[in-house]
CSV table of C-alpha atoms in Angstrom, one decimal:
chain,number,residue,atom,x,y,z
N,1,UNK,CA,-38.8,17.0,-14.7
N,2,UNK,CA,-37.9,16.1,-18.3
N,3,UNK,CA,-34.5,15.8,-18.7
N,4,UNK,CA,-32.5,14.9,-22.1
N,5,UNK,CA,-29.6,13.6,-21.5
N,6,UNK,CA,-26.9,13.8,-24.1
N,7,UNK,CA,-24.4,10.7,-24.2
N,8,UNK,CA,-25.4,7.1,-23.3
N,9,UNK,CA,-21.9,6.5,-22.2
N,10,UNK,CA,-20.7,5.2,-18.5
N,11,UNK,CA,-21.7,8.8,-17.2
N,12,UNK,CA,-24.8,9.5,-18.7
N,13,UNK,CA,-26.3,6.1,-18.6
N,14,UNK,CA,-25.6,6.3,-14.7
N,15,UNK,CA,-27.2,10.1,-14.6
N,16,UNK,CA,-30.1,8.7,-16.8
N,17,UNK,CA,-30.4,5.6,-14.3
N,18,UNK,CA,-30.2,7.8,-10.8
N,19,UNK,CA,-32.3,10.3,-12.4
N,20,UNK,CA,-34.8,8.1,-13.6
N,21,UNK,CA,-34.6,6.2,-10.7
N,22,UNK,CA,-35.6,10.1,-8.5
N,23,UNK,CA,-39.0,10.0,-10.8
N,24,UNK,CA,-38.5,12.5,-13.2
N,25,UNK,CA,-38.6,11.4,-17.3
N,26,UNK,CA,-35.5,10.8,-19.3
N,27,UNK,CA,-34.7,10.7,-22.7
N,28,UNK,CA,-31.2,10.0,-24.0
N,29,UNK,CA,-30.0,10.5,-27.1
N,30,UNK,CA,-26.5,9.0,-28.2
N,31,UNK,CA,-25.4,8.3,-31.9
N,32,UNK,CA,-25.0,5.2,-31.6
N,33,UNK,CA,-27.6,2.9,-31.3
N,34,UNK,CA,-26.8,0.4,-28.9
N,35,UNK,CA,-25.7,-3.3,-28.6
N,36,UNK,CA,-27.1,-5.6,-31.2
N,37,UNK,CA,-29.2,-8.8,-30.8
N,38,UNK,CA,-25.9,-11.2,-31.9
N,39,UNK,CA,-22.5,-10.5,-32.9
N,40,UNK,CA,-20.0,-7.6,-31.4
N,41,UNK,CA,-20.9,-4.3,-30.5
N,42,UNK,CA,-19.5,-1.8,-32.6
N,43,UNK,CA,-20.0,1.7,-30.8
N,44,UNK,CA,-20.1,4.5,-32.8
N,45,UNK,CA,-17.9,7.6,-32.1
N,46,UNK,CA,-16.0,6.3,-28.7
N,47,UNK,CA,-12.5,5.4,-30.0
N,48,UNK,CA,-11.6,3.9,-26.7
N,49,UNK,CA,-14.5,1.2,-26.1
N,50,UNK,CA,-12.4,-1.7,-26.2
N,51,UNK,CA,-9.0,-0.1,-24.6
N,52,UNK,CA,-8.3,-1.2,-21.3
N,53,UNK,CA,-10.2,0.8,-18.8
N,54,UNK,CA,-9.7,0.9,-15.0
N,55,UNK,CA,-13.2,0.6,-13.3
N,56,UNK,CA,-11.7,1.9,-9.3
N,57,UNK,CA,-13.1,1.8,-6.1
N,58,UNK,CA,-15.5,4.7,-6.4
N,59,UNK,CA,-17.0,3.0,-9.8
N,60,UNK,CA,-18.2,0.4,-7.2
N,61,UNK,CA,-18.8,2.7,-4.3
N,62,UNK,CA,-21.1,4.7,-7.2
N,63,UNK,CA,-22.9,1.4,-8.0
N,64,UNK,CA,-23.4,-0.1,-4.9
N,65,UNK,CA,-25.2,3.3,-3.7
N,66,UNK,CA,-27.6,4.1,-6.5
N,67,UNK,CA,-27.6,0.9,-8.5
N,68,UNK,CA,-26.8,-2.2,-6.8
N,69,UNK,CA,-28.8,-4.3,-9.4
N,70,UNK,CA,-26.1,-3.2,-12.2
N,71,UNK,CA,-23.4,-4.3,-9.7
N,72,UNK,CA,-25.1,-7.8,-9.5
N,73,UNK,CA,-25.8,-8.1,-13.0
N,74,UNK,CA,-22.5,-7.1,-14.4
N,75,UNK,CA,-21.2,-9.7,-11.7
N,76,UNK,CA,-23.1,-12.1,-13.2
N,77,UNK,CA,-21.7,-11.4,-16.5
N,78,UNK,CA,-18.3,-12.3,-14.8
N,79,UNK,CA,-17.0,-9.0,-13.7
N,80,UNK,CA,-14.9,-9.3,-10.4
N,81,UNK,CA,-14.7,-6.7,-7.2
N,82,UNK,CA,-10.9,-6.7,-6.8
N,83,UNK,CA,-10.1,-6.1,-3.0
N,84,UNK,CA,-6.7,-5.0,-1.3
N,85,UNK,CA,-4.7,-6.9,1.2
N,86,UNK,CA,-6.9,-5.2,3.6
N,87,UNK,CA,-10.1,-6.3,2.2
N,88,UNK,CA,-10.9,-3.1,0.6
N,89,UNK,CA,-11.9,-2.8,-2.2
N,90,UNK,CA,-10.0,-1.7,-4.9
N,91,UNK,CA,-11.4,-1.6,-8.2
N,92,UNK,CA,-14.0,-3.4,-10.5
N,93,UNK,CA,-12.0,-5.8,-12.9
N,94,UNK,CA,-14.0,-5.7,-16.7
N,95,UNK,CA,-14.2,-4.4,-19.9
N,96,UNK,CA,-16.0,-1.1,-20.9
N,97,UNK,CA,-18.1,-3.0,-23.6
N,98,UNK,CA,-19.4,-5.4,-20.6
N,99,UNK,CA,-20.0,-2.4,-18.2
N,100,UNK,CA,-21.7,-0.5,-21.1
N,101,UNK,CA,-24.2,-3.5,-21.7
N,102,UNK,CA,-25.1,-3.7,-18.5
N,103,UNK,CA,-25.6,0.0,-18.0
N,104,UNK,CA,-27.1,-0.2,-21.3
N,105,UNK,CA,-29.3,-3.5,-20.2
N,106,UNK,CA,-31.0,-1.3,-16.7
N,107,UNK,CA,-31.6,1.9,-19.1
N,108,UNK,CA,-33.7,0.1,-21.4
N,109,UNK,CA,-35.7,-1.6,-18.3
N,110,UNK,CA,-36.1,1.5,-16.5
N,111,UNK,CA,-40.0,2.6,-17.4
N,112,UNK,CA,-38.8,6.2,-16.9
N,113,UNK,CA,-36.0,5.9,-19.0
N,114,UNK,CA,-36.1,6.4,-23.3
N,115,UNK,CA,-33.1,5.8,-25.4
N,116,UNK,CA,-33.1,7.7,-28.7
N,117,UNK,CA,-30.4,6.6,-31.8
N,118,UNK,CA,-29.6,10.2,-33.3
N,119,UNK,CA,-27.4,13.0,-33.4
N,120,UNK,CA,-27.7,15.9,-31.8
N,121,UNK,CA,-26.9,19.0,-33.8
N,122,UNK,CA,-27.6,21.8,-31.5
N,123,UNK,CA,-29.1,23.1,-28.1
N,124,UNK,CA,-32.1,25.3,-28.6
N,125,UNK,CA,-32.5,28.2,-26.9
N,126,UNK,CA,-35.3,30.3,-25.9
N,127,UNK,CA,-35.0,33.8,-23.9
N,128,UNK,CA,-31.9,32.8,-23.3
N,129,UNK,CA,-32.1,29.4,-21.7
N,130,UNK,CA,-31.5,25.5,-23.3
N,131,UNK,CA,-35.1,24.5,-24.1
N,132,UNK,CA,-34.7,21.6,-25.8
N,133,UNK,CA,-31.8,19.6,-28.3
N,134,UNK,CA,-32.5,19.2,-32.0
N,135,UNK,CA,-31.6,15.9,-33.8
N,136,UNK,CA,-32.2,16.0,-37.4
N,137,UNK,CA,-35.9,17.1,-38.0
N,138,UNK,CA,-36.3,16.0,-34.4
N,139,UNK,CA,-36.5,18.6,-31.3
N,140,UNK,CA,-36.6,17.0,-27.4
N,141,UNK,CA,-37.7,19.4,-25.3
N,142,UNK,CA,-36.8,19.0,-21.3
N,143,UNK,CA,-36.4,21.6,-18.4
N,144,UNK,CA,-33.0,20.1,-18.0
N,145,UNK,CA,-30.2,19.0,-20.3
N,146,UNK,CA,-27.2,17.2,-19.6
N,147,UNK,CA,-24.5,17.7,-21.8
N,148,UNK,CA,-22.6,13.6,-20.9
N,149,UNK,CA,-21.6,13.8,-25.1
N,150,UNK,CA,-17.7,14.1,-23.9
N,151,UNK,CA,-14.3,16.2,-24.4
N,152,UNK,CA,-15.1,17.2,-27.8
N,153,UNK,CA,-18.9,18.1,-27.4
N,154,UNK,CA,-19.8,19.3,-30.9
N,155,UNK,CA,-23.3,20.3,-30.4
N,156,UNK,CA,-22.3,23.0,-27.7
N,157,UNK,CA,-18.8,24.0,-29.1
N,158,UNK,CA,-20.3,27.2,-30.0
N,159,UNK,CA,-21.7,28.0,-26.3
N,160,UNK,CA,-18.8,27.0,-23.8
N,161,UNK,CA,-15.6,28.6,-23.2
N,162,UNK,CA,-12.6,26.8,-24.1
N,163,UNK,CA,-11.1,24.3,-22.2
N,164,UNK,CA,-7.7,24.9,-20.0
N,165,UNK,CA,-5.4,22.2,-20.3
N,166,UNK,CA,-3.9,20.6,-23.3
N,167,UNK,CA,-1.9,17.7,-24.4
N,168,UNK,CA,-0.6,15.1,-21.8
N,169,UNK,CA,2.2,13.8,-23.9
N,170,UNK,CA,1.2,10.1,-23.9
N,171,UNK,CA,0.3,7.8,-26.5
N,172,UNK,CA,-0.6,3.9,-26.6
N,173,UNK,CA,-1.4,0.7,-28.2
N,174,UNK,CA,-3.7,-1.8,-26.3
N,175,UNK,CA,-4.9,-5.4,-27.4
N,176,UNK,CA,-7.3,-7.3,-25.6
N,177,UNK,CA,-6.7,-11.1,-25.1
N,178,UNK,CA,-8.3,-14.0,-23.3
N,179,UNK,CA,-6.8,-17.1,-21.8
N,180,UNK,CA,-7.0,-20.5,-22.9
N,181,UNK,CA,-9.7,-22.6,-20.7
N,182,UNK,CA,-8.0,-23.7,-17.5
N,183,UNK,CA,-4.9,-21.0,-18.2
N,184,UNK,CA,-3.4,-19.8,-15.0
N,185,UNK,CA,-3.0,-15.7,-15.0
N,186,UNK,CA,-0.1,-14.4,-15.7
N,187,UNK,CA,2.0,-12.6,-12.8
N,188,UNK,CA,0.4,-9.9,-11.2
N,189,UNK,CA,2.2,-6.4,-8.5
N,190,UNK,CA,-1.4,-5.2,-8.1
N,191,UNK,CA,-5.1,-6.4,-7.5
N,192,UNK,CA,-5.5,-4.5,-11.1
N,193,UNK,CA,-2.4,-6.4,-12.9
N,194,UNK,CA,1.1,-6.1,-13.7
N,195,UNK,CA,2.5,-2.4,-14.0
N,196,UNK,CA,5.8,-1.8,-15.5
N,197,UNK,CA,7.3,1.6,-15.5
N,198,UNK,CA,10.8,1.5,-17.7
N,199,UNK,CA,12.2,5.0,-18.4
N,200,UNK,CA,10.6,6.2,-22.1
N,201,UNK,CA,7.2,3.9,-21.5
N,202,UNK,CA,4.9,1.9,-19.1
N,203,UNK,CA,3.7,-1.9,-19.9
N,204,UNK,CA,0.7,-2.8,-18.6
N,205,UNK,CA,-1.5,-6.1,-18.2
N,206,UNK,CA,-4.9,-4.5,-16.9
N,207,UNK,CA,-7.5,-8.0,-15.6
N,208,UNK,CA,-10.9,-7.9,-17.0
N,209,UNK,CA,-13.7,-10.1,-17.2
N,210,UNK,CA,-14.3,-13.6,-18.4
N,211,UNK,CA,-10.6,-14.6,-18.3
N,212,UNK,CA,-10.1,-11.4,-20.4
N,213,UNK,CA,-7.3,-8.9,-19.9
N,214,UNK,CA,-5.7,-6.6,-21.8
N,215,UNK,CA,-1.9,-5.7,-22.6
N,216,UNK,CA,-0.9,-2.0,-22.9
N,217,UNK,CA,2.1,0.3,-23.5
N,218,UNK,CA,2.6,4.1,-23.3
N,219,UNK,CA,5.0,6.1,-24.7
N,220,UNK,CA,5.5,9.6,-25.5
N,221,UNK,CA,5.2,9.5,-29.4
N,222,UNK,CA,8.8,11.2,-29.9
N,223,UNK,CA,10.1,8.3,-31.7
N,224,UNK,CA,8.4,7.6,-34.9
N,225,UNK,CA,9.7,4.0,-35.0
N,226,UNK,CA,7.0,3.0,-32.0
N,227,UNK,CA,4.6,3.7,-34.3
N,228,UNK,CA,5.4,0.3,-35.5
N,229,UNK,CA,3.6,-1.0,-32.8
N,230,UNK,CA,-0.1,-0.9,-34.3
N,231,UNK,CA,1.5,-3.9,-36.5
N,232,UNK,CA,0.0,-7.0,-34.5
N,233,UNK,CA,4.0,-8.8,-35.3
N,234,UNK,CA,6.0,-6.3,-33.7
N,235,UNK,CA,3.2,-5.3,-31.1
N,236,UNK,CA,3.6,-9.1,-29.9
N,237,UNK,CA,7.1,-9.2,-30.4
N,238,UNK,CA,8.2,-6.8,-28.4
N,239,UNK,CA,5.3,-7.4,-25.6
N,240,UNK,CA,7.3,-11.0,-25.5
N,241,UNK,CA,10.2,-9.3,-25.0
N,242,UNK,CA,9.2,-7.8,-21.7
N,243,UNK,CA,9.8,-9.8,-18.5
N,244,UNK,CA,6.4,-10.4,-16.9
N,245,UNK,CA,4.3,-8.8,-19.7
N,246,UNK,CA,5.4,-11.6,-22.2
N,247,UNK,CA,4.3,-14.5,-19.8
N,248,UNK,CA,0.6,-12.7,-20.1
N,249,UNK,CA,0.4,-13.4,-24.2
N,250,UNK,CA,2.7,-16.7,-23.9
N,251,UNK,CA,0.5,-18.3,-27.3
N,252,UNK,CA,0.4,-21.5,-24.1
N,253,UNK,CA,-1.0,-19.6,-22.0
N,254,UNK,CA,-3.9,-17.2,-24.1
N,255,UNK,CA,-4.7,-15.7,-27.6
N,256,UNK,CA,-5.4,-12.1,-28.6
N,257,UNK,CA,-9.3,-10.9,-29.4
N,258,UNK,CA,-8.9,-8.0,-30.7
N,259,UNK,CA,-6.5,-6.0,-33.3
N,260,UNK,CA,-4.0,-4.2,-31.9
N,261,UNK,CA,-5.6,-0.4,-31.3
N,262,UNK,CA,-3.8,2.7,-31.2
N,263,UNK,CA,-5.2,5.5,-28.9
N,264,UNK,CA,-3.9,9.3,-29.1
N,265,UNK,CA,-5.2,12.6,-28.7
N,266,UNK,CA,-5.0,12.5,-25.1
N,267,UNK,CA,-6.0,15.5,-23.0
N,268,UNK,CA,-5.7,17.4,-19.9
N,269,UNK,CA,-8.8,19.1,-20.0
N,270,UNK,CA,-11.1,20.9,-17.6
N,271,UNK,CA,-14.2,23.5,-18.7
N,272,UNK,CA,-16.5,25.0,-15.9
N,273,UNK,CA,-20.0,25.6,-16.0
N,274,UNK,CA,-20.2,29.7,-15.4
N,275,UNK,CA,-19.5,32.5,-16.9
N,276,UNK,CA,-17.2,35.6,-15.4
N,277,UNK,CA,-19.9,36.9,-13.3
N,278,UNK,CA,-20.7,33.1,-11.7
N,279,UNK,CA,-24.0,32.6,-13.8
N,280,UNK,CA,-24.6,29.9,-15.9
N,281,UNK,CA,-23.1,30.2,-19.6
N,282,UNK,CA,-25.8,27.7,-21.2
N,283,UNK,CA,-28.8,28.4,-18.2
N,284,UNK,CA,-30.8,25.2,-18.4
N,285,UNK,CA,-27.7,23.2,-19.7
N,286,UNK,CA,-25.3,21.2,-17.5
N,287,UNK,CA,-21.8,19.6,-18.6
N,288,UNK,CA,-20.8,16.4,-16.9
N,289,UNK,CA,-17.9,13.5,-16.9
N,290,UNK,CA,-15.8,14.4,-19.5
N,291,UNK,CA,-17.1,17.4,-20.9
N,292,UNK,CA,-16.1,18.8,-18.2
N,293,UNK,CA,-12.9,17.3,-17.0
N,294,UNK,CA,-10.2,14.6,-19.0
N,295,UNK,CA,-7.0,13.2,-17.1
N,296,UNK,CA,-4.3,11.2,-19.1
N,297,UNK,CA,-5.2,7.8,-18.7
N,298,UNK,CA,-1.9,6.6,-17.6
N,299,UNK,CA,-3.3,6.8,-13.7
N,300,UNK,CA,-6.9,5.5,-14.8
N,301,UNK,CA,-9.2,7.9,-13.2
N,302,UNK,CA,-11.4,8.7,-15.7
N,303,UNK,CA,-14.8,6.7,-14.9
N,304,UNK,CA,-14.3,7.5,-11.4
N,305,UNK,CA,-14.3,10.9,-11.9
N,306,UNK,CA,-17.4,10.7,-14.3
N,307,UNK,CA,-19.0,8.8,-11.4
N,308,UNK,CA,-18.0,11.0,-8.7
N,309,UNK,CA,-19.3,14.2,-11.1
N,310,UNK,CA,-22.8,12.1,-11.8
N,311,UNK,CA,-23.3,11.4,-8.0
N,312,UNK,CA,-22.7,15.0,-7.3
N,313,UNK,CA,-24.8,16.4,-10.1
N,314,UNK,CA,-27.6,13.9,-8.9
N,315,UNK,CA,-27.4,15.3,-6.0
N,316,UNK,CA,-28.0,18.5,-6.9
N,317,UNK,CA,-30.6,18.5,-9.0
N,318,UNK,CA,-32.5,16.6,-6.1
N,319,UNK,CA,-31.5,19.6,-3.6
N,320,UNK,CA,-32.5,22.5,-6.3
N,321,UNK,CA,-35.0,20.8,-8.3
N,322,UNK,CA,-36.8,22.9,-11.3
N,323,UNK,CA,-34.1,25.9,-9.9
N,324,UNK,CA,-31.6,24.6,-12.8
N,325,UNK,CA,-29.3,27.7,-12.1
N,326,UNK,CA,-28.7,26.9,-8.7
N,327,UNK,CA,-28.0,23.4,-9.5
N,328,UNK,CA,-25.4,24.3,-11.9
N,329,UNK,CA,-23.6,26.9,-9.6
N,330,UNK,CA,-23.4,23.9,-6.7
N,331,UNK,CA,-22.2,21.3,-9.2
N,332,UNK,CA,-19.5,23.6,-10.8
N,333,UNK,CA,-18.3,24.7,-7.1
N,334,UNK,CA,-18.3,20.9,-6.4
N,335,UNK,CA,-16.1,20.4,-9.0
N,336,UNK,CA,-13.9,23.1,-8.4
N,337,UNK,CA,-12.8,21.5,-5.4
N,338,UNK,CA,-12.9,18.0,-5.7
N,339,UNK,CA,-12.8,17.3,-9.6
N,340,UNK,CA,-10.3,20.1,-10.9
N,341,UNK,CA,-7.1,19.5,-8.4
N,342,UNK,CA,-6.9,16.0,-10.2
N,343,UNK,CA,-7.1,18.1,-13.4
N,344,UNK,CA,-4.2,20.4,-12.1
N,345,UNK,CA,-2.3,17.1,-10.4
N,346,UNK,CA,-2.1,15.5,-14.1
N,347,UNK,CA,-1.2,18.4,-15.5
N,348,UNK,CA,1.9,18.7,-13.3
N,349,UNK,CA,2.7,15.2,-13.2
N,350,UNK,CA,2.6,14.8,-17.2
N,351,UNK,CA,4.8,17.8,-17.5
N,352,UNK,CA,7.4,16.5,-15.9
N,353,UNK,CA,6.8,12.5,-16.9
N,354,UNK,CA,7.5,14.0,-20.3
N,355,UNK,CA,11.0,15.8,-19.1
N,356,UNK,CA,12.0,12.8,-17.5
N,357,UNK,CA,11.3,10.4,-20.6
N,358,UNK,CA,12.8,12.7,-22.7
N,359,UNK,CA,16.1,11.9,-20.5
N,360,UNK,CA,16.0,14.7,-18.0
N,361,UNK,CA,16.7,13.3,-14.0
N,362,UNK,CA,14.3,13.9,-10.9
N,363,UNK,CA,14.5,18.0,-10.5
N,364,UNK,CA,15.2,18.4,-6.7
N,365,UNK,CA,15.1,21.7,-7.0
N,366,UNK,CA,11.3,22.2,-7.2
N,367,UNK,CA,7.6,20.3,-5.6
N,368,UNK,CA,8.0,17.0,-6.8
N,369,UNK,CA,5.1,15.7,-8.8
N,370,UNK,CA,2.6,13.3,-7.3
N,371,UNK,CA,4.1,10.1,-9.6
N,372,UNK,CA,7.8,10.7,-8.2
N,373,UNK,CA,6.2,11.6,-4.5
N,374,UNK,CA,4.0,8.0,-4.2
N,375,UNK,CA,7.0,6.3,-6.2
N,376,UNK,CA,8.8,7.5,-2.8
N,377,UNK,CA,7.2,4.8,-0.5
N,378,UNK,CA,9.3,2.7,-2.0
N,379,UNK,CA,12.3,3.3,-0.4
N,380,UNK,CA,10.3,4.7,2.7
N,381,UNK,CA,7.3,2.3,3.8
N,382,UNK,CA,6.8,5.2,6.5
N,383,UNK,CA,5.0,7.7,3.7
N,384,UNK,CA,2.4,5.2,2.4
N,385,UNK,CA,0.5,5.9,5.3
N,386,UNK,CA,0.2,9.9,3.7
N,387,UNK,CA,-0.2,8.6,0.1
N,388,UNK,CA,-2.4,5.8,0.5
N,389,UNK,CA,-5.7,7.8,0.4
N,390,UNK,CA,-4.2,9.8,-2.4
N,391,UNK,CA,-3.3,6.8,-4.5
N,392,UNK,CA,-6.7,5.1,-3.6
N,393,UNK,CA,-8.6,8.3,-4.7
N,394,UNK,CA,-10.0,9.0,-0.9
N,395,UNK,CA,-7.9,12.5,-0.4
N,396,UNK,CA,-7.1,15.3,-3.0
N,397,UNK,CA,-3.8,15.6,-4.3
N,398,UNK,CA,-2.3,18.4,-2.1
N,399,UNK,CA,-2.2,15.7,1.0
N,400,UNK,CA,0.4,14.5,-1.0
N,401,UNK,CA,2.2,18.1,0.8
N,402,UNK,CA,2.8,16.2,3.9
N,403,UNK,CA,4.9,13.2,2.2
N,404,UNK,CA,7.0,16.1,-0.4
N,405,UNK,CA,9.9,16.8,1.9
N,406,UNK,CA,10.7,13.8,2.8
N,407,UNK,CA,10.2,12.2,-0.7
N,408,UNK,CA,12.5,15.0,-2.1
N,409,UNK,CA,15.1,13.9,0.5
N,410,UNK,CA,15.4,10.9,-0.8
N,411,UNK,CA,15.8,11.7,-4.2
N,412,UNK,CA,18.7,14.2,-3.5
N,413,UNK,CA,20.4,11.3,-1.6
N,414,UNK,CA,20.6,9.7,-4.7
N,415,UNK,CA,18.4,7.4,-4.6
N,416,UNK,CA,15.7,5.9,-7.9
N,417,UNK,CA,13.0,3.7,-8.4
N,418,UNK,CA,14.4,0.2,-9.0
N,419,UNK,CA,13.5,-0.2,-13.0
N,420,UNK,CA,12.4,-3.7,-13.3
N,421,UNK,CA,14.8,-6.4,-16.3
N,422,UNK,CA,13.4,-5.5,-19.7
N,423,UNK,CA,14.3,-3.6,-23.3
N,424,UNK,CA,14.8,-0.1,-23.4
N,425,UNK,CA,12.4,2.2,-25.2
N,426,UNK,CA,15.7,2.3,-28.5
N,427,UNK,CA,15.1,-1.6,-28.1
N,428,UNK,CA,10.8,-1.8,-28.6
N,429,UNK,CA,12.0,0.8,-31.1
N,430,UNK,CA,14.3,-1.5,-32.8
N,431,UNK,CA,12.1,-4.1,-33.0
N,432,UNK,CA,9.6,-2.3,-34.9
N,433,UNK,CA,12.0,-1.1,-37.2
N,434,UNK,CA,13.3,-4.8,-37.6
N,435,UNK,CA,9.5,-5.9,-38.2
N,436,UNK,CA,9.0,-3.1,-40.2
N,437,UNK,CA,12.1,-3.4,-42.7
């Protein structure tokens, strides 16, 4: 078949790829025209290409199964399969621009594949089915599109139902930094980096590539003195001023590559595919990654929900073939059940991370969300064995059921996540205000 795919981002570049890869003939279209022969890539339109990004286990799962030549080459570009204390693995440890180039990099090989630089300005339809996508004065006609263009998805605004969700209450600042030659990493609670969960905000060190990681801290926005943090001076004083964290960015130890980057607008977000009557809404169009489903990126499950989507859709289309309708009614009821309970897990969870940081205690009186229920194993090694597979992505959120009770237990004993030595939330806020005065 030929089949446009919209968005030349970590999900449609992997769609294009497994596609391509199936024999059918693939053009993708993405505004931005790609990595340039020297110099840094500055992608158009994707406000988050050098924020830290957690690549997990179903990123490499996802590679090793359709594209184990992209796994080897981003390897050899210095990415690193983090495993667990069991030897599984957990996660891939780079940055998006170096997973994009080599995405990009087996795209541009692929003889099936074409890569157009343009933007697309609307789906055409004919008797009532997506014919074709019109960039400019330009029209690429295909028996399938895939809509991989993201949450916002201008160019079918106009044919999709609104999205459920909203707001997950979080803001950030990220900077990017590598480590001198020779530099020992800093310290580390997790094959992914150092998490720090204070009440009012999380500081994070996420590992990258290359001796490149990246230093991050969420908050909920409420105090407009934080917003001091885009301001490299009290970004690094503050970072500096957090046990752990500040070892990461010791000037000794490495040096920052990157401004200081804000990153808002976060949503909760999930659209389906069919209408009320469980036909298609854009017949010959299908949404994927996230067009159809955003988490707050506070847990990181973004690219491996794209990737688990793009497998699934793959599959699909391979099963249905030129029956685009039935393809689109198996991938939506896929998602349904295995992409939209992590929709409706964040949305929970959020709602009540933003209660809690707003000064409210752990409510006993109702299901605990997933955060509180995993936080749990801490004082009871006995419910890991339950939330492992949740927190490692393997099993849905409602296995998380099994561990509630006894999770809620312990927090009506009285007991509460150890907070780890650091400033409070009034403190980073204070030190912005100091910088800023």
């Amino acid at each position: 078949m030929r089949i446009v795919i919209v968005g030349a981002g970590p999900v449609g570049l992997f769609c294009a790829i497994a596609l391509a890869d199936r024999n059918h003939q693939i053009a993708v279209v993405d505004r931005d025209g790609g990595p340039p022969p020297h110099g840094p890539w500055v992608r158009k339109g994707v406000m988050q290409f050098h924020h830290a990004h957690t690549f997990r286990s179903q990123v490499v799962d996802a590679l090793c199964a359709e594209m184990p030549d992209v796994l080897d080459d981003l390897v050899a570009r210095g990415a690193e399969v983090a495993v667990g204390p069991n030897g599984q693995t957990v996660a891939l440890l780079c940055r998006r621009s170096t997973f994009e180039y080599a995405l990009r990099a087996a795209a541009a090989a692929h003889p099936n594949v074409v890569v157009h630089a343009g933007h697309v300005d609307r789906v055409v339809m004919e008797n009532g089915r997506a014919v074709a996508v019109a960039s400019g004065d330009n029209r690429l006609a295909a028996d399938l599109i895939v809509d991989a263009s993201g949450r916002a998805s201008r160019f079918t605004r106009s044919l999709r139902p609104p999205a459920e969700g909203g707001d997950c209450g979080a803001v950030y600042v990220t900077r990017q930094y590598r480590l001198h030659p020779n530099a020992q990493r800093g310290p580390v609670n997790s094959p992914i980096g150092l998490s720090l969960s204070y009440p009012g905000y999380l500081a994070i060190a996420f590992l990258h590539d290359n001796g490149t990681f990246s230093v991050t801290i969420n908050h909920d926005g409420s105090d407009p003195r934080l917003r001091g943090l885009r301001e490299a001076g009290a970004f690094e004083t503050s970072v500096l001023a957090i046990p752990g964290l500040g070892e990461w960015v010791d000037p000794n130890r490495s040096h920052p590559i990157t401004p200081v980057l804000p990153g808002g607008r976060l949503y909760n977000s999930y659209r389906g595919q069919l209408d009320e009557t469980g036909r298609p809404v854009v017949p010959g169009l299908i949404s994927v990654g996230d067009a159809v489903c955003t988490t707050t990126p506070l847990a990181g499950r973004g690219v491996a929900l794209g990737l688990l989507q793009a497998r699934a859709l793959v599959s699909a289309v391979e099963r249905c073939g030129v029956d685009i309708s039935s393809a689109t009614a198996e991938f939506d009821a896929w998602c349904v059940g295995n992409i939209k309970p992590w929709f409706a897990d964040h949305v929970a969870a959020d709602a009540d991370r933003i209660r809690r940081w707003s000064g409210g205690d752990v409510d006993v009186s109702r299901r605990l969300p997933s955060d509180l229920i995993v936080a749990a194993a801490a004082a009871d090694p006995g419910l890991w064995a339950v939330i492992e597979p949740y927190a490692h992505m393997t099993a849905l959120p409602d296995t998380l059921l099994a561990a509630e009770p006894r999770a809620r237990q312990l927090y009506a004993s009285g007991w509460r996540p150890d907070v780890p030595p650091g400033p409070s939330r009034d403190d980073l806020a204070a030190i912005c205000a100091e910088r800023a005065a």
